[in-house]
Amino acid sequence: MTTLTTAPERTTRRDLSGVRTGDASRDRLLGLLDARTPGRPLPGACYTDADLFELDLRLLWHRQWVFAGSVAEVPEAGDYLTVELGVISVIVLRDDDEQVRAFRNVCRHRGSRLVTEPRGAVGNLVCGYHHWTYGTDGRLLHAPQLAPVAEGGPDPACLSLRTVHVREVGGLLFICLAHEPPEDLDAPGGAIDTIAPYLAPHALDRAKVAAQVDLVEHGNWKLTMENNRECYHCDGHPELLRTFFPTWGLRDDQVPPRLMPAHQRYKAAEEDLSAVCRTRGYPRDLVDDLVEPAFAYRIAREALDGAGESFSRDGSRLVQRLLGDIDEARLGRVTFHAQPNVWVHALGDHVVTFAALPVAPDRTLVRTTWLVHADAVEGVDYDVDELTEVWRRTNEQDAALVGLTQAGVADPAYVPGPYTDGERQVDDFVTWYVARMREEALR
């Protein structure tokens, strides 16, 4: 006889993934969040501890809106991409009616994964194990040898794929695993209504993927996001600084004297960009709501240095065919960021999206995707190496910085230090994280 010993029920709580999360880990998390000094980073364990990483997944990633990709990645019926969030896999797919849907990547028979590739195209979703077959709308179409209803078998309608909430925001696709997603994305006058007009001129629905690069950073996902939210370190990005003003994120009174010439160029470029946007009716004012809402975001159209058109060595366009119906290349960039995992640059000639996806306590996948007009021809209108050069190198430089920081926060000597004025958005991100985790842990 085998004797099973179970922990007392009162010491555990059930999360949305059906996995019990220990009260000890939750209490430890709350203690660490309470110990954080505002204006400083999190305690080291928040970046290194395996149990706390699992809580990140279950309390935040499995309950918030998460960036999955763009409509340009699933342009035709049957096209799909997958997103991995811990043990959970999600299929984002365009169905036969041209609607984008999302499903759990789990067969309703014995649980096998339905697709194993990060992207592809299907006619139907066919499980490779016993060939249960689902339509692109998730309905079970065929199950070999399964007894029909008339003979006492199960109702196929009850065996459709489990759905996942999905929303399109100006051509960007977000998924949410929660039964009831945060409401601020859909609310009238909310995030979708605000963000979409900024991205509309770039017409992601008429774009295609020119390149996609996956890079695994050896750091916790929060370090990846924190690194992205400041340009304090941008001296380490020589390629990016050819077009990216180094005073990004600084108020006039925070600009050091050595950067004042660049800041003056930035101010002049901003005036020129305002005139271009007024003529075309493009929104460009800053909307910054990075702390309070569940779907916290920041968006604006900002000027670029040099020719002001693209992320090239001199700022000139990298793709001759401009996006959508854009008739002016000197549009700077729409800069969009949303917690917890996306940042986007939309330029006149291309869009580059970044998705940060947690892999392990000390590893984060950064997926970078370059989008160009669907009619742009590689080798004629653009060169992939030139198009991707700046961000490939910048990502590699950032990965090295994140890796060094991961090593440092794991060292017992680490004590969180104060943020500078130019790191306000880092503080906003951490403050948002603390609020969301505390809120979910106390539910």
Short mmCIF file of C-alpha atoms in Angstrom, two decimals:
data_model
loop_
_atom_site.label_atom_id
_atom_site.label_comp_id
_atom_site.label_asym_id
_atom_site.label_seq_id
_atom_site.Cartn_x
_atom_site.Cartn_y
_atom_site.Cartn_z
CA MET A 1 0.00 0.00 0.00
CA THR A 2 1.23 3.47 -0.88
CA THR A 3 0.63 6.25 1.57
CA LEU A 4 0.28 9.77 0.19
CA THR A 5 0.96 12.72 2.41
CA THR A 6 -0.63 16.00 1.45
CA ALA A 7 -0.08 19.46 2.81
CA PRO A 8 -2.93 20.99 4.82
CA GLU A 9 -5.42 22.73 2.55
CA ARG A 10 -5.14 26.01 4.41
CA THR A 11 -1.51 26.47 3.39
CA THR A 12 -2.24 26.66 -0.33
CA ARG A 13 -4.39 28.67 -2.73
CA ARG A 14 -5.44 27.84 -6.26
CA ASP A 15 -4.42 30.10 -9.09
CA LEU A 16 -5.94 30.39 -12.56
CA SER A 17 -3.62 27.82 -14.08
CA GLY A 18 -4.96 25.24 -11.65
CA VAL A 19 -1.64 24.95 -9.85
CA ARG A 20 -1.47 25.50 -6.16
CA THR A 21 0.71 28.34 -5.12
CA GLY A 22 2.21 28.04 -1.67
CA ASP A 23 1.24 30.64 0.90
CA ALA A 24 4.86 30.67 2.06
CA SER A 25 6.06 31.87 -1.34
CA ARG A 26 3.24 34.38 -1.55
CA ASP A 27 3.97 35.74 1.91
CA ARG A 28 7.66 35.92 1.08
CA LEU A 29 6.83 37.84 -2.10
CA LEU A 30 4.66 40.31 -0.20
CA GLY A 31 7.43 40.80 2.33
CA LEU A 32 9.95 41.57 -0.39
CA LEU A 33 7.56 43.98 -2.14
CA ASP A 34 6.96 45.75 1.17
CA ALA A 35 10.71 45.96 1.71
CA ARG A 36 11.29 47.78 -1.57
CA THR A 37 12.15 51.45 -1.15
CA PRO A 38 10.28 53.65 -3.67
CA GLY A 39 12.71 55.08 -6.18
CA ARG A 40 14.97 52.03 -6.01
CA PRO A 41 15.04 48.61 -7.71
CA LEU A 42 13.56 45.44 -6.27
CA PRO A 43 15.35 43.18 -3.80
CA GLY A 44 17.67 40.69 -5.46
CA ALA A 45 15.47 37.64 -4.87
CA CYS A 46 12.78 39.15 -7.09
CA TYR A 47 15.19 38.72 -10.00
CA THR A 48 16.73 35.38 -9.10
CA ASP A 49 14.41 33.16 -7.06
CA ALA A 50 12.73 30.25 -8.85
CA ASP A 51 9.60 30.26 -6.64
CA LEU A 52 9.11 33.99 -7.14
CA PHE A 53 9.57 33.55 -10.89
CA GLU A 54 6.69 31.04 -10.83
CA LEU A 55 4.59 33.60 -8.99
CA ASP A 56 5.45 36.17 -11.68
CA LEU A 57 4.05 33.78 -14.26
CA ARG A 58 0.93 32.82 -12.36
CA LEU A 59 -0.03 36.13 -10.79
CA LEU A 60 0.99 38.50 -13.56
CA TRP A 61 1.74 36.88 -16.92
CA HIS A 62 -1.26 34.56 -16.74
CA ARG A 63 -3.63 37.40 -15.76
CA GLN A 64 -2.56 40.53 -17.67
CA TRP A 65 -2.72 41.43 -21.36
CA VAL A 66 0.48 40.17 -22.98
CA PHE A 67 1.83 41.17 -26.40
CA ALA A 68 1.87 38.19 -28.76
CA GLY A 69 2.74 39.61 -32.19
CA SER A 70 1.12 41.59 -34.98
CA VAL A 71 -1.52 41.01 -37.62
CA ALA A 72 1.27 41.04 -40.20
CA GLU A 73 2.50 37.74 -38.70
CA VAL A 74 -0.82 36.01 -39.41
CA PRO A 75 -1.88 37.60 -42.71
CA GLU A 76 -3.78 34.67 -44.25
CA ALA A 77 -6.41 32.23 -43.00
CA GLY A 78 -4.65 29.38 -41.23
CA ASP A 79 -1.51 31.37 -40.39
CA TYR A 80 -0.52 31.01 -36.76
CA LEU A 81 2.11 31.90 -34.20
CA THR A 82 2.64 30.47 -30.75
CA VAL A 83 3.47 32.14 -27.44
CA GLU A 84 4.99 30.24 -24.53
CA LEU A 85 4.33 31.53 -21.00
CA GLY A 86 5.88 29.03 -18.61
CA VAL A 87 4.09 25.69 -19.03
CA ILE A 88 1.31 27.37 -20.99
CA SER A 89 1.36 27.50 -24.79
CA VAL A 90 -1.05 29.64 -26.81
CA ILE A 91 -1.86 29.47 -30.52
CA VAL A 92 -2.73 32.81 -32.13
CA LEU A 93 -4.37 32.04 -35.46
CA ARG A 94 -6.33 33.71 -38.25
CA ASP A 95 -9.48 31.70 -38.91
CA ASP A 96 -11.27 31.02 -42.19
CA ASP A 97 -13.43 34.12 -41.64
CA GLU A 98 -10.28 36.29 -41.38
CA GLN A 99 -10.73 36.82 -37.65
CA VAL A 100 -7.78 36.45 -35.29
CA ARG A 101 -8.42 33.92 -32.54
CA ALA A 102 -6.34 32.44 -29.75
CA PHE A 103 -6.50 28.94 -28.26
CA ARG A 104 -4.70 26.92 -25.65
CA ASN A 105 -2.25 24.66 -27.48
CA VAL A 106 -3.66 21.51 -25.88
CA CYS A 107 -5.65 18.74 -27.54
CA ARG A 108 -8.99 18.08 -25.81
CA HIS A 109 -8.37 14.34 -26.06
CA ARG A 110 -5.16 13.37 -24.25
CA GLY A 111 -3.57 16.79 -23.95
CA SER A 112 -0.90 16.61 -26.62
CA ARG A 113 0.45 19.84 -28.07
CA LEU A 114 -1.28 20.58 -31.37
CA VAL A 115 1.51 22.58 -32.98
CA THR A 116 5.16 22.65 -32.02
CA GLU A 117 6.60 25.28 -34.31
CA PRO A 118 6.71 28.97 -33.30
CA ARG A 119 4.87 29.92 -36.48
CA GLY A 120 3.34 28.28 -39.54
CA ALA A 121 0.15 27.72 -41.53
CA VAL A 122 -2.55 25.06 -41.22
CA GLY A 123 -5.75 24.09 -42.98
CA ASN A 124 -7.11 22.61 -39.77
CA LEU A 125 -5.42 21.96 -36.46
CA VAL A 126 -4.68 18.24 -36.39
CA CYS A 127 -3.28 16.57 -33.30
CA GLY A 128 -0.38 14.35 -34.30
CA TYR A 129 -1.15 11.83 -31.59
CA HIS A 130 -4.60 10.42 -32.49
CA HIS A 131 -5.56 12.83 -35.28
CA TRP A 132 -8.29 14.70 -33.49
CA THR A 133 -8.98 17.56 -35.91
CA TYR A 134 -10.13 21.09 -35.09
CA GLY A 135 -11.27 23.86 -37.41
CA THR A 136 -9.55 27.22 -37.35
CA ASP A 137 -12.49 28.38 -35.21
CA GLY A 138 -11.54 25.77 -32.58
CA ARG A 139 -14.47 23.41 -33.17
CA LEU A 140 -13.80 19.69 -33.02
CA LEU A 141 -14.40 18.43 -36.57
CA HIS A 142 -13.22 14.85 -36.41
CA ALA A 143 -12.20 12.36 -33.74
CA PRO A 144 -11.45 8.89 -35.09
CA GLN A 145 -13.41 6.10 -33.39
CA LEU A 146 -15.07 8.45 -30.90
CA ALA A 147 -18.61 7.21 -30.31
CA PRO A 148 -21.27 9.49 -31.87
CA VAL A 149 -23.74 11.28 -29.65
CA ALA A 150 -26.54 9.02 -30.86
CA GLU A 151 -24.62 6.08 -29.43
CA GLY A 152 -23.94 7.72 -26.11
CA GLY A 153 -20.73 9.48 -27.07
CA PRO A 154 -19.77 12.98 -25.90
CA ASP A 155 -21.09 16.11 -27.58
CA PRO A 156 -18.30 17.41 -29.90
CA ALA A 157 -19.44 20.95 -29.12
CA CYS A 158 -18.13 20.38 -25.61
CA LEU A 159 -14.72 19.38 -26.93
CA SER A 160 -13.76 22.54 -28.78
CA LEU A 161 -10.36 24.02 -28.08
CA ARG A 162 -10.16 26.18 -25.00
CA THR A 163 -10.18 29.81 -26.06
CA VAL A 164 -7.90 32.63 -24.96
CA HIS A 165 -8.88 36.29 -25.01
CA VAL A 166 -7.26 38.21 -27.87
CA ARG A 167 -7.44 41.88 -28.84
CA GLU A 168 -6.03 43.86 -31.75
CA VAL A 169 -4.62 47.28 -30.88
CA GLY A 170 -3.69 49.17 -34.04
CA GLY A 171 -2.47 45.94 -35.63
CA LEU A 172 -0.71 44.66 -32.50
CA LEU A 173 -2.11 41.48 -30.94
CA PHE A 174 -2.50 40.99 -27.21
CA ILE A 175 -3.66 37.85 -25.40
CA CYS A 176 -4.93 37.32 -21.86
CA LEU A 177 -5.24 33.96 -20.09
CA ALA A 178 -7.48 35.23 -17.30
CA HIS A 179 -11.14 34.23 -17.28
CA GLU A 180 -12.00 37.92 -16.90
CA PRO A 181 -9.28 40.13 -18.43
CA PRO A 182 -8.52 43.60 -17.10
CA GLU A 183 -11.16 45.94 -18.50
CA ASP A 184 -9.13 49.06 -19.21
CA LEU A 185 -8.04 47.89 -22.66
CA ASP A 186 -11.59 47.70 -24.00
CA ALA A 187 -13.18 50.56 -22.12
CA PRO A 188 -14.67 53.34 -24.30
CA GLY A 189 -12.00 55.99 -24.69
CA GLY A 190 -9.48 53.53 -23.24
CA ALA A 191 -6.20 52.18 -24.48
CA ILE A 192 -7.40 50.79 -27.82
CA ASP A 193 -9.12 54.03 -28.77
CA THR A 194 -6.06 56.06 -27.78
CA ILE A 195 -3.31 53.92 -29.29
CA ALA A 196 -4.83 52.90 -32.62
CA PRO A 197 -4.76 56.39 -34.27
CA TYR A 198 -1.00 56.65 -33.68
CA LEU A 199 -0.37 53.38 -35.51
CA ALA A 200 -3.07 53.72 -38.16
CA PRO A 201 -0.88 55.54 -40.77
CA HIS A 202 1.60 52.65 -40.62
CA ALA A 203 -1.12 50.17 -41.69
CA LEU A 204 0.17 47.00 -40.09
CA ASP A 205 -2.64 45.12 -41.81
CA ARG A 206 -0.87 45.85 -45.10
CA ALA A 207 2.61 44.96 -43.86
CA LYS A 208 4.69 41.80 -43.96
CA VAL A 209 7.47 40.32 -41.87
CA ALA A 210 10.87 41.19 -43.35
CA ALA A 211 12.89 39.61 -40.55
CA GLN A 212 12.48 38.14 -37.08
CA VAL A 213 15.26 37.43 -34.60
CA ASP A 214 14.96 35.60 -31.27
CA LEU A 215 17.61 36.45 -28.71
CA VAL A 216 17.80 34.92 -25.24
CA GLU A 217 19.09 37.40 -22.68
CA HIS A 218 20.67 35.87 -19.60
CA GLY A 219 18.64 37.94 -17.20
CA ASN A 220 15.28 38.05 -15.47
CA TRP A 221 12.44 39.47 -17.60
CA LYS A 222 12.12 42.48 -15.29
CA LEU A 223 15.75 43.42 -15.90
CA THR A 224 15.11 43.28 -19.65
CA MET A 225 12.16 45.63 -19.30
CA GLU A 226 13.97 47.94 -16.88
CA ASN A 227 16.92 48.20 -19.25
CA ASN A 228 14.55 49.17 -22.06
CA ARG A 229 12.92 51.94 -20.05
CA GLU A 230 15.92 54.25 -19.83
CA CYS A 231 18.61 55.70 -22.03
CA TYR A 232 20.98 56.41 -19.16
CA HIS A 233 23.12 53.64 -20.60
CA CYS A 234 22.80 54.64 -24.26
CA ASP A 235 26.48 55.57 -24.58
CA GLY A 236 26.81 51.82 -25.01
CA HIS A 237 24.72 51.92 -28.21
CA PRO A 238 26.84 53.71 -30.84
CA GLU A 239 24.76 52.45 -33.78
CA LEU A 240 21.47 53.52 -32.18
CA LEU A 241 22.81 56.96 -31.26
CA ARG A 242 23.28 57.82 -34.90
CA THR A 243 19.54 58.53 -34.99
CA PHE A 244 18.32 58.19 -31.41
CA PHE A 245 18.67 61.37 -29.40
CA PRO A 246 20.67 60.57 -26.26
CA THR A 247 18.58 62.95 -24.16
CA TRP A 248 15.48 60.77 -24.53
CA GLY A 249 13.49 60.76 -21.31
CA LEU A 250 15.20 63.84 -19.87
CA ARG A 251 13.54 67.14 -19.07
CA ASP A 252 15.33 70.26 -20.26
CA ASP A 253 16.74 70.89 -16.78
CA GLN A 254 18.12 67.33 -16.60
CA VAL A 255 20.25 67.52 -19.75
CA PRO A 256 23.97 67.54 -18.92
CA PRO A 257 26.10 70.18 -20.69
CA ARG A 258 27.90 67.62 -22.85
CA LEU A 259 24.56 66.55 -24.37
CA MET A 260 23.18 70.04 -24.89
CA PRO A 261 24.10 70.24 -28.64
CA ALA A 262 22.23 66.97 -29.27
CA HIS A 263 19.30 68.24 -27.21
CA GLN A 264 19.11 71.43 -29.24
CA ARG A 265 19.01 69.37 -32.44
CA TYR A 266 16.25 67.33 -30.82
CA LYS A 267 14.17 70.41 -30.02
CA ALA A 268 14.50 71.71 -33.59
CA ALA A 269 13.60 68.29 -35.04
CA GLU A 270 10.57 68.13 -32.76
CA GLU A 271 9.29 71.45 -34.14
CA ASP A 272 9.71 70.23 -37.71
CA LEU A 273 7.92 66.98 -36.87
CA SER A 274 5.00 68.84 -35.31
CA ALA A 275 4.48 70.73 -38.55
CA VAL A 276 4.51 67.53 -40.61
CA CYS A 277 2.01 65.84 -38.26
CA ARG A 278 -0.34 68.84 -38.16
CA THR A 279 -0.52 68.84 -41.96
CA ARG A 280 -1.45 65.16 -42.07
CA GLY A 281 -3.58 64.97 -38.94
CA TYR A 282 -1.27 62.48 -37.24
CA PRO A 283 -1.41 62.45 -33.42
CA ARG A 284 1.96 62.84 -31.75
CA ASP A 285 1.40 64.14 -28.22
CA LEU A 286 2.72 62.06 -25.36
CA VAL A 287 0.26 59.82 -23.50
CA ASP A 288 2.00 58.42 -20.44
CA ASP A 289 0.00 56.13 -18.13
CA LEU A 290 2.61 53.68 -16.88
CA VAL A 291 1.62 53.05 -13.27
CA GLU A 292 -2.07 52.92 -12.38
CA PRO A 293 -3.94 50.89 -15.02
CA ALA A 294 -3.49 47.17 -15.52
CA PHE A 295 -2.82 47.89 -19.20
CA ALA A 296 -0.21 50.56 -18.54
CA TYR A 297 1.36 52.17 -21.57
CA ARG A 298 3.20 55.11 -23.07
CA ILE A 299 2.89 56.37 -26.63
CA ALA A 300 4.09 59.40 -28.61
CA ARG A 301 5.56 60.31 -31.95
CA GLU A 302 9.09 61.60 -31.51
CA ALA A 303 11.75 63.00 -33.82
CA LEU A 304 14.85 61.14 -34.92
CA ASP A 305 18.32 62.60 -35.45
CA GLY A 306 20.03 62.91 -38.84
CA ALA A 307 17.66 62.68 -41.78
CA GLY A 308 14.91 61.83 -39.28
CA GLU A 309 13.47 59.00 -41.36
CA SER A 310 14.73 55.68 -40.08
CA PHE A 311 17.21 53.71 -37.94
CA SER A 312 20.04 53.91 -40.46
CA ARG A 313 23.57 55.22 -40.19
CA ASP A 314 22.54 58.70 -41.37
CA GLY A 315 18.85 58.59 -40.51
CA SER A 316 17.67 58.13 -44.10
CA ARG A 317 15.04 55.56 -45.00
CA LEU A 318 15.96 51.87 -45.15
CA VAL A 319 12.93 50.80 -47.19
CA GLN A 320 12.07 52.65 -50.39
CA ARG A 321 8.39 51.61 -50.23
CA LEU A 322 6.84 53.52 -47.36
CA LEU A 323 4.19 51.94 -45.15
CA GLY A 324 0.46 52.33 -45.78
CA ASP A 325 -0.35 55.53 -47.60
CA ILE A 326 2.43 57.52 -45.95
CA ASP A 327 3.78 60.21 -48.29
CA GLU A 328 6.50 61.66 -46.07
CA ALA A 329 9.48 59.66 -44.82
CA ARG A 330 10.59 62.22 -42.24
CA LEU A 331 8.06 61.11 -39.63
CA GLY A 332 10.39 60.24 -36.77
CA ARG A 333 9.01 57.28 -34.85
CA VAL A 334 5.91 56.36 -32.95
CA THR A 335 7.34 55.00 -29.72
CA PHE A 336 4.95 52.66 -27.92
CA HIS A 337 5.55 50.69 -24.76
CA ALA A 338 3.13 48.62 -22.67
CA GLN A 339 3.67 46.67 -19.47
CA PRO A 340 4.69 43.93 -19.08
CA ASN A 341 6.39 42.93 -22.32
CA VAL A 342 6.31 45.10 -25.45
CA TRP A 343 7.93 48.09 -27.05
CA VAL A 344 7.47 49.23 -30.63
CA HIS A 345 9.00 51.75 -33.02
CA ALA A 346 6.82 52.71 -36.00
CA LEU A 347 8.63 54.69 -38.69
CA GLY A 348 7.58 55.80 -42.13
CA ASP A 349 9.41 52.95 -43.85
CA HIS A 350 9.15 50.10 -41.33
CA VAL A 351 7.93 49.01 -37.91
CA VAL A 352 9.99 47.06 -35.41
CA THR A 353 8.28 45.25 -32.53
CA PHE A 354 9.93 43.73 -29.47
CA ALA A 355 8.34 41.06 -27.27
CA ALA A 356 10.01 40.06 -24.00
CA LEU A 357 8.93 36.60 -22.86
CA PRO A 358 10.08 34.97 -19.61
CA VAL A 359 11.91 31.66 -20.02
CA ALA A 360 13.49 31.09 -16.59
CA PRO A 361 14.38 33.22 -13.55
CA ASP A 362 17.57 34.25 -15.34
CA ARG A 363 16.60 33.97 -18.98
CA THR A 364 14.31 36.06 -21.19
CA LEU A 365 13.48 35.63 -24.85
CA VAL A 366 13.49 38.92 -26.78
CA ARG A 367 11.70 38.48 -30.10
CA THR A 368 12.38 41.31 -32.55
CA THR A 369 10.29 41.59 -35.70
CA TRP A 370 10.80 44.00 -38.60
CA LEU A 371 7.70 44.81 -40.67
CA VAL A 372 7.70 46.47 -44.09
CA HIS A 373 5.02 47.22 -46.68
CA ALA A 374 3.58 44.00 -48.08
CA ASP A 375 4.55 45.09 -51.59
CA ALA A 376 8.16 45.97 -50.72
CA VAL A 377 10.58 43.65 -52.47
CA GLU A 378 13.66 42.34 -50.69
CA GLY A 379 16.80 43.19 -52.63
CA VAL A 380 14.99 45.96 -54.49
CA ASP A 381 13.26 48.09 -51.87
CA TYR A 382 15.29 46.98 -48.87
CA ASP A 383 18.26 44.95 -47.73
CA VAL A 384 17.59 42.77 -44.67
CA ASP A 385 21.08 43.19 -43.21
CA GLU A 386 20.87 46.97 -43.46
CA LEU A 387 17.29 47.02 -42.18
CA THR A 388 18.11 45.03 -39.07
CA GLU A 389 21.66 46.21 -38.32
CA VAL A 390 20.95 48.86 -35.67
CA TRP A 391 18.60 46.79 -33.53
CA ARG A 392 20.48 43.53 -33.91
CA ARG A 393 23.57 45.22 -32.52
CA THR A 394 21.63 47.22 -29.94
CA ASN A 395 19.88 44.07 -28.73
CA GLU A 396 23.19 42.27 -28.40
CA GLN A 397 24.62 45.18 -26.42
CA ASP A 398 21.54 45.27 -24.20
CA ALA A 399 21.76 41.51 -23.66
CA ALA A 400 25.31 41.91 -22.38
CA LEU A 401 24.22 44.68 -19.98
CA VAL A 402 21.27 42.63 -18.71
CA GLY A 403 23.55 39.62 -18.19
CA LEU A 404 25.96 41.70 -16.13
CA THR A 405 23.10 43.07 -14.05
CA GLN A 406 21.69 39.58 -13.46
CA ALA A 407 25.07 38.48 -12.14
CA GLY A 408 25.22 41.52 -9.89
CA VAL A 409 21.74 41.24 -8.36
CA ALA A 410 22.48 37.57 -7.55
CA ASP A 411 25.53 38.63 -5.54
CA PRO A 412 24.94 38.94 -1.77
CA ALA A 413 26.66 42.33 -1.98
CA TYR A 414 23.78 43.75 -4.03
CA VAL A 415 21.82 46.53 -2.34
CA PRO A 416 19.26 48.41 -4.49
CA GLY A 417 20.56 51.89 -5.26
CA PRO A 418 18.66 55.08 -6.11
CA TYR A 419 17.32 55.77 -9.59
CA THR A 420 18.40 58.95 -11.34
CA ASP A 421 15.91 61.46 -12.77
CA GLY A 422 16.38 59.92 -16.21
CA GLU A 423 15.20 56.55 -14.92
CA ARG A 424 11.67 57.64 -14.05
CA GLN A 425 10.13 55.11 -16.42
CA VAL A 426 12.10 52.32 -14.77
CA ASP A 427 10.64 53.38 -11.44
CA ASP A 428 7.19 53.49 -13.07
CA PHE A 429 7.62 49.95 -14.35
CA VAL A 430 8.73 48.60 -10.98
CA THR A 431 5.95 50.49 -9.19
CA TRP A 432 3.41 49.01 -11.62
CA TYR A 433 4.86 45.53 -11.07
CA VAL A 434 4.68 45.86 -7.29
CA ALA A 435 1.07 47.07 -7.42
CA ARG A 436 -0.08 44.29 -9.77
CA MET A 437 1.69 41.52 -7.84
CA ARG A 438 0.41 42.74 -4.50
CA GLU A 439 -3.12 43.06 -5.89
CA GLU A 440 -3.12 39.55 -7.32
CA ALA A 441 -1.38 37.94 -4.34
CA LEU A 442 -4.01 39.28 -1.96
CA ARG A 443 -7.01 38.15 -4.00
#
